[in-house]
Coordinates of C-alpha atoms and ligand atoms in Angstrom, one line a residue:
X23 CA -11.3 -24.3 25.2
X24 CA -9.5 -21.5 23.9
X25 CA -5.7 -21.8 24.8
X26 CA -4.6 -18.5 23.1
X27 CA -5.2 -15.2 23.8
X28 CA -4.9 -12.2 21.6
X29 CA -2.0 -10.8 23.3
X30 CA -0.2 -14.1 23.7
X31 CA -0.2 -14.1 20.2
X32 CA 0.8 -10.9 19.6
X33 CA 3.9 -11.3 21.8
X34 CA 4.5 -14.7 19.8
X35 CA 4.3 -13.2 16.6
X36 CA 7.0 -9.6 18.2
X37 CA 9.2 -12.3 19.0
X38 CA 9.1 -14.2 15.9
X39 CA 10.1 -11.0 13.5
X40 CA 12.9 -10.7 16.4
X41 CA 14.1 -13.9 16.1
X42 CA 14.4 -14.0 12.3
X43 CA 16.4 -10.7 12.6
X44 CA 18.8 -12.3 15.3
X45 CA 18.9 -15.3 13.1
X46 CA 20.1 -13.5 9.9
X47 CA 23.1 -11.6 11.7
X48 CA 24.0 -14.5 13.7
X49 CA 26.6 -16.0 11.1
X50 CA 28.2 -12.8 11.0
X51 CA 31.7 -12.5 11.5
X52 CA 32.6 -10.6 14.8
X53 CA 35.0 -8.2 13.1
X54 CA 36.0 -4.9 14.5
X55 CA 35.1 -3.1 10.9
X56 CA 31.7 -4.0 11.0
X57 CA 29.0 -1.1 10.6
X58 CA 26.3 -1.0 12.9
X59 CA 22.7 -0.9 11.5
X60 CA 20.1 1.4 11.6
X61 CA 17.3 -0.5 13.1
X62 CA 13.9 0.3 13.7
X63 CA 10.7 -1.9 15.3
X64 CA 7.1 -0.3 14.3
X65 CA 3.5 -1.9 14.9
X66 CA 0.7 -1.5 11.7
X67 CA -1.6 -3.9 10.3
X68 CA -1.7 -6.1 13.2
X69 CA 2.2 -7.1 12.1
X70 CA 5.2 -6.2 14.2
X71 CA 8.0 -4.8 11.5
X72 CA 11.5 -5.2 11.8
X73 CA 13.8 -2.6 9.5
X74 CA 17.5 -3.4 9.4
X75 CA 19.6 -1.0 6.8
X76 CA 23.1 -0.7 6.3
X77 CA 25.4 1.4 4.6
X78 CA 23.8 4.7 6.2
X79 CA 23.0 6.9 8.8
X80 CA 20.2 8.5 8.0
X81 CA 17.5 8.0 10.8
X82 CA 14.9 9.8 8.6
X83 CA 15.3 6.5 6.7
X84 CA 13.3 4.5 9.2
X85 CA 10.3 7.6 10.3
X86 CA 9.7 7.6 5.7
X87 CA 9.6 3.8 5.9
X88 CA 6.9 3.9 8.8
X89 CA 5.0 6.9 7.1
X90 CA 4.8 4.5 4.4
X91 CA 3.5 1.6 6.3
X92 CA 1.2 3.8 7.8
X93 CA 0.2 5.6 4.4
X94 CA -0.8 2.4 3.1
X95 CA -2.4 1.3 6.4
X96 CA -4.9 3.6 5.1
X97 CA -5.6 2.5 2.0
X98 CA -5.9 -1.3 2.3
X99 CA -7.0 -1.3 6.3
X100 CA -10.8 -2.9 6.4
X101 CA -11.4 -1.3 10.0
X102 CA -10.3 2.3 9.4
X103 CA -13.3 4.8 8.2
X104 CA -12.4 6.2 4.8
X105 CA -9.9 3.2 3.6
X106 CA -10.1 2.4 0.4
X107 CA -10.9 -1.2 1.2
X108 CA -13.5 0.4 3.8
X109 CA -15.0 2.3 1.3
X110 CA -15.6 -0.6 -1.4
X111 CA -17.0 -2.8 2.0
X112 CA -19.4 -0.1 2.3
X113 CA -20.4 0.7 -1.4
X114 CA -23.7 -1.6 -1.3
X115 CA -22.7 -2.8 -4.6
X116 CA -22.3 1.0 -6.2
X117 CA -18.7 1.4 -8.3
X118 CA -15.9 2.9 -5.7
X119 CA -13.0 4.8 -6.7
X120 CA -9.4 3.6 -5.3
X121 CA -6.3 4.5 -5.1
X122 CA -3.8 2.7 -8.1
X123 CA -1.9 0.8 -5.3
X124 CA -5.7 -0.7 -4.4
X125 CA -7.2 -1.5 -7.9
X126 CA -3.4 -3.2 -8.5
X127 CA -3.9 -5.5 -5.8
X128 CA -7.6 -6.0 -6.6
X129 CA -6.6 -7.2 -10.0
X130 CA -3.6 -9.1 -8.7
X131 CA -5.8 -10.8 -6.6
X132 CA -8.2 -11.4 -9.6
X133 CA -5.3 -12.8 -11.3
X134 CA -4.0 -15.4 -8.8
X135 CA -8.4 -16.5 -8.1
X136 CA -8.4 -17.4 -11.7
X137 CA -4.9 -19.4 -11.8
X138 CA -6.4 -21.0 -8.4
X139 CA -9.6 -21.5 -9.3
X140 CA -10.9 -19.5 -6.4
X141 CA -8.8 -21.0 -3.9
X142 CA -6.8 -17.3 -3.5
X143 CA -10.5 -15.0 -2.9
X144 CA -10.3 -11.5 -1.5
X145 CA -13.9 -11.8 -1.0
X146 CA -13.3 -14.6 1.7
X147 CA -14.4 -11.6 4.3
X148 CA -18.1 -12.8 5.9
X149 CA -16.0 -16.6 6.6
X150 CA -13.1 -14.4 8.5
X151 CA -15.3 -12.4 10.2
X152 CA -18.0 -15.4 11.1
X153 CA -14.6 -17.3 12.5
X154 CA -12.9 -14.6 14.3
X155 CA -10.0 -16.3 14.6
X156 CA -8.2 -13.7 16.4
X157 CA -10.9 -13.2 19.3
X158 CA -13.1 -16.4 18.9
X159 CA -13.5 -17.9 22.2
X160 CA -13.7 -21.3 21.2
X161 CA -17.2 -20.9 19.1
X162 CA -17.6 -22.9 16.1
X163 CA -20.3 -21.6 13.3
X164 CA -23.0 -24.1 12.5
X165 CA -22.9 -25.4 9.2
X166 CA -26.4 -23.1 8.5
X167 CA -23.9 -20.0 9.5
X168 CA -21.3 -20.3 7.5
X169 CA -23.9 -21.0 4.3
X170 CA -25.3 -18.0 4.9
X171 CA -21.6 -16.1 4.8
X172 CA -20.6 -18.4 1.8
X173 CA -23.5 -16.9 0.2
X174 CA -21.5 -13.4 0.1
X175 CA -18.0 -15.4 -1.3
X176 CA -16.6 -15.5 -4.7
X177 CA -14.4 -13.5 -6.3
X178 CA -16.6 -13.0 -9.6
X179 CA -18.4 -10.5 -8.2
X180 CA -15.8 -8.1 -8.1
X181 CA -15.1 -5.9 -11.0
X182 CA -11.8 -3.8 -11.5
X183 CA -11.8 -1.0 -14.4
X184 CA -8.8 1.4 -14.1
X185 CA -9.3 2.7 -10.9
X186 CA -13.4 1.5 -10.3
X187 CA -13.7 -1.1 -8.5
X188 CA -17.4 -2.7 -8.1
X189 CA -18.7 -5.3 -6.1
X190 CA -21.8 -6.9 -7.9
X191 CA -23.1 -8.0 -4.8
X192 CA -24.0 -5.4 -2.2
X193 CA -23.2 -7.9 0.5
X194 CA -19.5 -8.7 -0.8
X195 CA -16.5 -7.6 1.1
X196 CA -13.2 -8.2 0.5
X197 CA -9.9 -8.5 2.7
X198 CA -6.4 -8.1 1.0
X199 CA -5.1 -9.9 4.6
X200 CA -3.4 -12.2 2.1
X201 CA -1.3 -9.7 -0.1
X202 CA -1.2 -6.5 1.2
X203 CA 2.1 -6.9 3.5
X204 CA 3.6 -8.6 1.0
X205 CA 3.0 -5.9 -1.1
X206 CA 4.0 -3.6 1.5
X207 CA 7.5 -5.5 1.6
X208 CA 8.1 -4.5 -1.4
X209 CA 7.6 -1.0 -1.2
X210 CA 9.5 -0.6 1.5
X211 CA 12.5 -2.3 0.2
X212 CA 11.8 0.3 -3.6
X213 CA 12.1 3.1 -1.7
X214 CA 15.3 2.0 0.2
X215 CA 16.5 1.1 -2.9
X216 CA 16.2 4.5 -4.0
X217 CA 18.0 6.0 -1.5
X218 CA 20.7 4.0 -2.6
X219 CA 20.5 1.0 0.1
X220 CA 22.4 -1.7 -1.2
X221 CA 21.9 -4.0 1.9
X222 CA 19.2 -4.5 4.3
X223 CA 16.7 -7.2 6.0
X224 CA 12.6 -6.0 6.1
X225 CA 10.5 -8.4 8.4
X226 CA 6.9 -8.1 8.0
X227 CA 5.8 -10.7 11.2
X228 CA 8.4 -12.9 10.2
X229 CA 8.1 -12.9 6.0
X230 CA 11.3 -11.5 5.2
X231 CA 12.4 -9.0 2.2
X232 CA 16.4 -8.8 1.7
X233 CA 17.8 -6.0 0.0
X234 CA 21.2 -7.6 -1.6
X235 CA 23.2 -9.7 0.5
X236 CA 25.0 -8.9 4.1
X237 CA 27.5 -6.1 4.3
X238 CA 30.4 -8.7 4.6
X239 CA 29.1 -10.0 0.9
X240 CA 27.6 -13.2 2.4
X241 CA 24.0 -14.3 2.0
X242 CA 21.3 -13.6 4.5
X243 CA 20.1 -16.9 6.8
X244 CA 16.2 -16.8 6.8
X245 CA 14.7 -19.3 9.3
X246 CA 11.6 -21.2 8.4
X247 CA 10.3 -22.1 11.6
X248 CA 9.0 -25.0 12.9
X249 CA 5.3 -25.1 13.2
X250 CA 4.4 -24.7 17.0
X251 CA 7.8 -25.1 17.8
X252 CA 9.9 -22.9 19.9
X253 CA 10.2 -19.4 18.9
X254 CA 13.7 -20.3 18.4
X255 CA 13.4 -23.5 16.9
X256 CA 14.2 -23.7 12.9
X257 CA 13.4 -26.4 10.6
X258 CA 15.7 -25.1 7.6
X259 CA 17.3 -22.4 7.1
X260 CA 17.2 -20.5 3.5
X261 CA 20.4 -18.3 2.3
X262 CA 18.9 -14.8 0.2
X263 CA 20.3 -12.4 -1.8
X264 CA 18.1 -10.1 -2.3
X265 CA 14.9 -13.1 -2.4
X266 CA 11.7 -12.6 -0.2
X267 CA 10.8 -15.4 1.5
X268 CA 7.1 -15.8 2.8
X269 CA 5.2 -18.2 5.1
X270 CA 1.8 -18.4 5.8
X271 CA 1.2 -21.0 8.4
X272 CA -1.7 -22.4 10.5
X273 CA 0.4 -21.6 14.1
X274 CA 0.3 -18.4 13.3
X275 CA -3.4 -16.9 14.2
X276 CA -5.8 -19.8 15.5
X277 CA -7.5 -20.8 18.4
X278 CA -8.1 -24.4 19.7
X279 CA -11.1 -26.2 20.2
X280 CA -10.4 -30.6 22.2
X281 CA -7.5 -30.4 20.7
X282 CA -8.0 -28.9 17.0
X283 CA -6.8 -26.0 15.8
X284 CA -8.8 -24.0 14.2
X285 CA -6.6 -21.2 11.9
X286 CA -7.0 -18.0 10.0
X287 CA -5.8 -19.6 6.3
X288 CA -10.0 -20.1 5.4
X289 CA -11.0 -22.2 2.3
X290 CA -13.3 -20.6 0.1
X291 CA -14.9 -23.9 -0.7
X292 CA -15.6 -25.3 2.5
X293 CA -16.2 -22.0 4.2
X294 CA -13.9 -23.3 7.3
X295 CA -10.4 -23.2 8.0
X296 CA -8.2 -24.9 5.3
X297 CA -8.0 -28.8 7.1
X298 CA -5.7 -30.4 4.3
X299 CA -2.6 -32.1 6.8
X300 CA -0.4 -28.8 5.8
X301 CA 1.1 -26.8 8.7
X302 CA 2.9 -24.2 6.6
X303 CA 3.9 -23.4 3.0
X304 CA 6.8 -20.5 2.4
X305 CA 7.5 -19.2 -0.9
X306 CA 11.2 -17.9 -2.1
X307 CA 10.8 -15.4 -4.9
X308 CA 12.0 -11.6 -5.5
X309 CA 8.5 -10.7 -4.9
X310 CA 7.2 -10.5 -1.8
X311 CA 3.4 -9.4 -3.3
X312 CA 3.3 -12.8 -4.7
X313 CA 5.1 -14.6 -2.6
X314 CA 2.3 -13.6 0.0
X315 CA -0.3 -14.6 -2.2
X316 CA 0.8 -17.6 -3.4
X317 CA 2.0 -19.0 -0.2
X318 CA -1.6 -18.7 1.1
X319 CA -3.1 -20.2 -2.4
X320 CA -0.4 -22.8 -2.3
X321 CA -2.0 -23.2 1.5
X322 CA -5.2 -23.8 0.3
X323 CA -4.9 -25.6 -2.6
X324 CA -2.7 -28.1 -0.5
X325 CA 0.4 -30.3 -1.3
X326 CA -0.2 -31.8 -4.5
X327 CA -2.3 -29.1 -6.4
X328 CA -0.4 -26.5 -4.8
X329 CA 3.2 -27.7 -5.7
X330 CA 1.7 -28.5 -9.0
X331 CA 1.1 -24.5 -9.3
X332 CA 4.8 -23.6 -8.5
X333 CA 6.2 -26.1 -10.3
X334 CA 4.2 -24.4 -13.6
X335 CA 5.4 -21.0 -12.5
X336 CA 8.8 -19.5 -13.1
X337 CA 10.3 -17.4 -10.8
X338 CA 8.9 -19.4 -7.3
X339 CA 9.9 -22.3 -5.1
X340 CA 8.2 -23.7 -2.3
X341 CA 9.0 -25.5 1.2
X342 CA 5.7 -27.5 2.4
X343 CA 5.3 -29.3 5.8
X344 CA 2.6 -31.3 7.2
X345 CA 1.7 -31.9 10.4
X346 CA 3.7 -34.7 10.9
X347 CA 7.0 -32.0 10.3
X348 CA 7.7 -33.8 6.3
X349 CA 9.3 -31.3 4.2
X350 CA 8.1 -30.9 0.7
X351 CA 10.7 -28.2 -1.1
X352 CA 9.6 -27.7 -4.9
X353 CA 12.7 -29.0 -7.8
X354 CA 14.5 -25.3 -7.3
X355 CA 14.0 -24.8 -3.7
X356 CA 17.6 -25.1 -1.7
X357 CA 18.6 -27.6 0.3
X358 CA 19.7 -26.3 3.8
Ligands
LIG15 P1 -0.5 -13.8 7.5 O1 -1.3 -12.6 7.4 O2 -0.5 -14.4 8.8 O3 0.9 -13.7 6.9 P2 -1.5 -15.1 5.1 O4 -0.6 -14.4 4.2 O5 -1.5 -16.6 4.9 O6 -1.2 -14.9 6.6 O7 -2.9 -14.6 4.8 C1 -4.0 -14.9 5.7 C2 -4.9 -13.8 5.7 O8 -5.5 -13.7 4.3 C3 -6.1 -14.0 6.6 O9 -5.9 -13.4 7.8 C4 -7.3 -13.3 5.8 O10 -7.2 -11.9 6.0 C5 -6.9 -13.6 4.4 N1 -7.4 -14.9 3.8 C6 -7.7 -16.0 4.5 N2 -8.1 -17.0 3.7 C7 -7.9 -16.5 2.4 C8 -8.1 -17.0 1.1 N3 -8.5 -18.3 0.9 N4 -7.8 -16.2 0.0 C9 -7.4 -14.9 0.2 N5 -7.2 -14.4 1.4 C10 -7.4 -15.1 2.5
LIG16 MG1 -0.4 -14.5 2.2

């Protein structure tokens, strides 16, 4: 039975980016000298974005950040004719030529299947598309299905020379669903930078970018929130100054079959979604491009391995829960 529909989800996921924004001005003090914010709301790659800058006016701010999201809508979009990823999905295996932003999250990708051991793969596409999370109406593939789009999986076949990128197999294609906002985060919050922001929130569907800290001088409050809990309802609450923190979680995009849930975070081993006891892994770094990846390989890998990974990296912390709501927070990640 499918309990979700698309636009349900939707509306979850516009609330969820409004909530975190609520959340991180909601310690503020109510003084009369306060600046009000420039704030802005824009829909692209299926994510609602929240844009909250202070220390300026300029409303030409907001219209160059959305030209941006919508710029690189076009490159890394796999349903829009002409995208870069579009144009790889459609090579039948001859070499493409991208964009620099593209073949630098290719190879970032690359970078992060090899540290994983394929559990981070671009390449996942035929076992996205075969689930259909988003639209499936409560359909699971047959075991023969998803060998057939396993077939088409692993990350080897791609190839990335300066701006070639080749698929080896004709019937690869590959999804940068798991890197591409982060990336996009990041972007946003260089270009504010250049124009001299000093302090501002960027919430791509609830992963969060902070430029500096809050125009009083205190940190930000990011929620992490509590897996298929209340849009409201926070299980800790993470102070930033100037930190990206990213979740990837199964309550996000799923659909539910007696009682399972079936999620959009797939495993590139099993070909299904990743069934491993984790409900959600967020990552606190100044990256928000890895932060997003990791925080799906952490996913995947699950608790052990993927705690093991962060722990070995410097530069990242991690907050795991399972389903029965344990936290897992790696040696540097604060306590609420
Ligand atoms: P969200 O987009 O909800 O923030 P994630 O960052 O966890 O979620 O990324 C999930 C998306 O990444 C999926 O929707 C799909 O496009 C892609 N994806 C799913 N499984 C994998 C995987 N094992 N490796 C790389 N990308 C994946
Ligand atoms: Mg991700």
């Amino acid at each position: 039975m499918r309990t979700f529909t698309n636009l349900k989800i939707l509306i979850r996921r516009a609330a969820l980016s409004l909530f975190a924004f609520m959340l991180a001005f909601s310690s503020l003090p109510a003084s009369a000298s306060e600046e009000e914010p420039l704030t802005g709301t824009a829909f692209f790659l299926d994510t609602v974005t929240t844009l909250t800058i202070y220390g300026s006016t300029d409303e030409t701010l907001l219209t160059r950040c959305w030209d941006l999201l919508d710029e690189y809508e076009n490159l890394f979009s796999r349903s829009i004719e002409g995208s870069d990823v579009w144009n790889i999905n459609h090579s039948e295996g001859k070499p493409t030529t991208v964009s620099d932003e593209t073949a630098f999250l290719i190879e970032t990708s690359l970078t992060y299947s090899e540290l994983s051991d394929g559990a981070f793969d671009i390449t996942i596409t035929p076992i996205v598309d075969l689930w259909d999370v988003l639209n499936n109406p409560g359909i699971i593939p047959t075991d023969d299905e998803i060998d057939a789009a396993l077939a088409h999986v692993g990350y080897e076949a791609i190839t990335v020379d300066n701006n070639t990128v080749t698929l080896s197999d004709p019937e690869a294609q590959i999804d940068l669903g798991g890197i591409a906002k982060g990336y996009i985060a990041d972007a946003l919050a260089e270009f504010l930078k250049s124009e001299g922001i000093q302090s501002a929130l960027i919430n791509l569907g609830g992963d969060v970018q902070a430029i500096g800290k809050k125009p009083d001088g205190s940190d930000w409050n990011v929620g992490v929130l509590r897996p298929f809990g209340e849009v409201s309802d926070i299980i800790a609450v993470v102070q930033c100054d100037g930190d990206s923190l990213v979740t990837s979680g199964t309550y996000e995009r799923y659909f539910e079959v007696d009682g399972k849930i079936y999620h959009h975070i797939m495993d590139p081993q099993s070909g299904r979604p990743t069934d491993n006891n984790l409900t959600s892994v967020s990552i606190l770094s100044s990256s928000s491009m890895l932060g997003d990846t990791l925080s799906t390989t952490c996913f995947v890998l699950g608790l052990e391995e993927g705690m093991k990974l962060i722990e070995s990296l410097d530069g990242f912390e991690a907050l795991f829960i399972t389903e029965d709501e344990a936290i897992f927070r790696s040696s540097g990640f604060p306590e609420d």
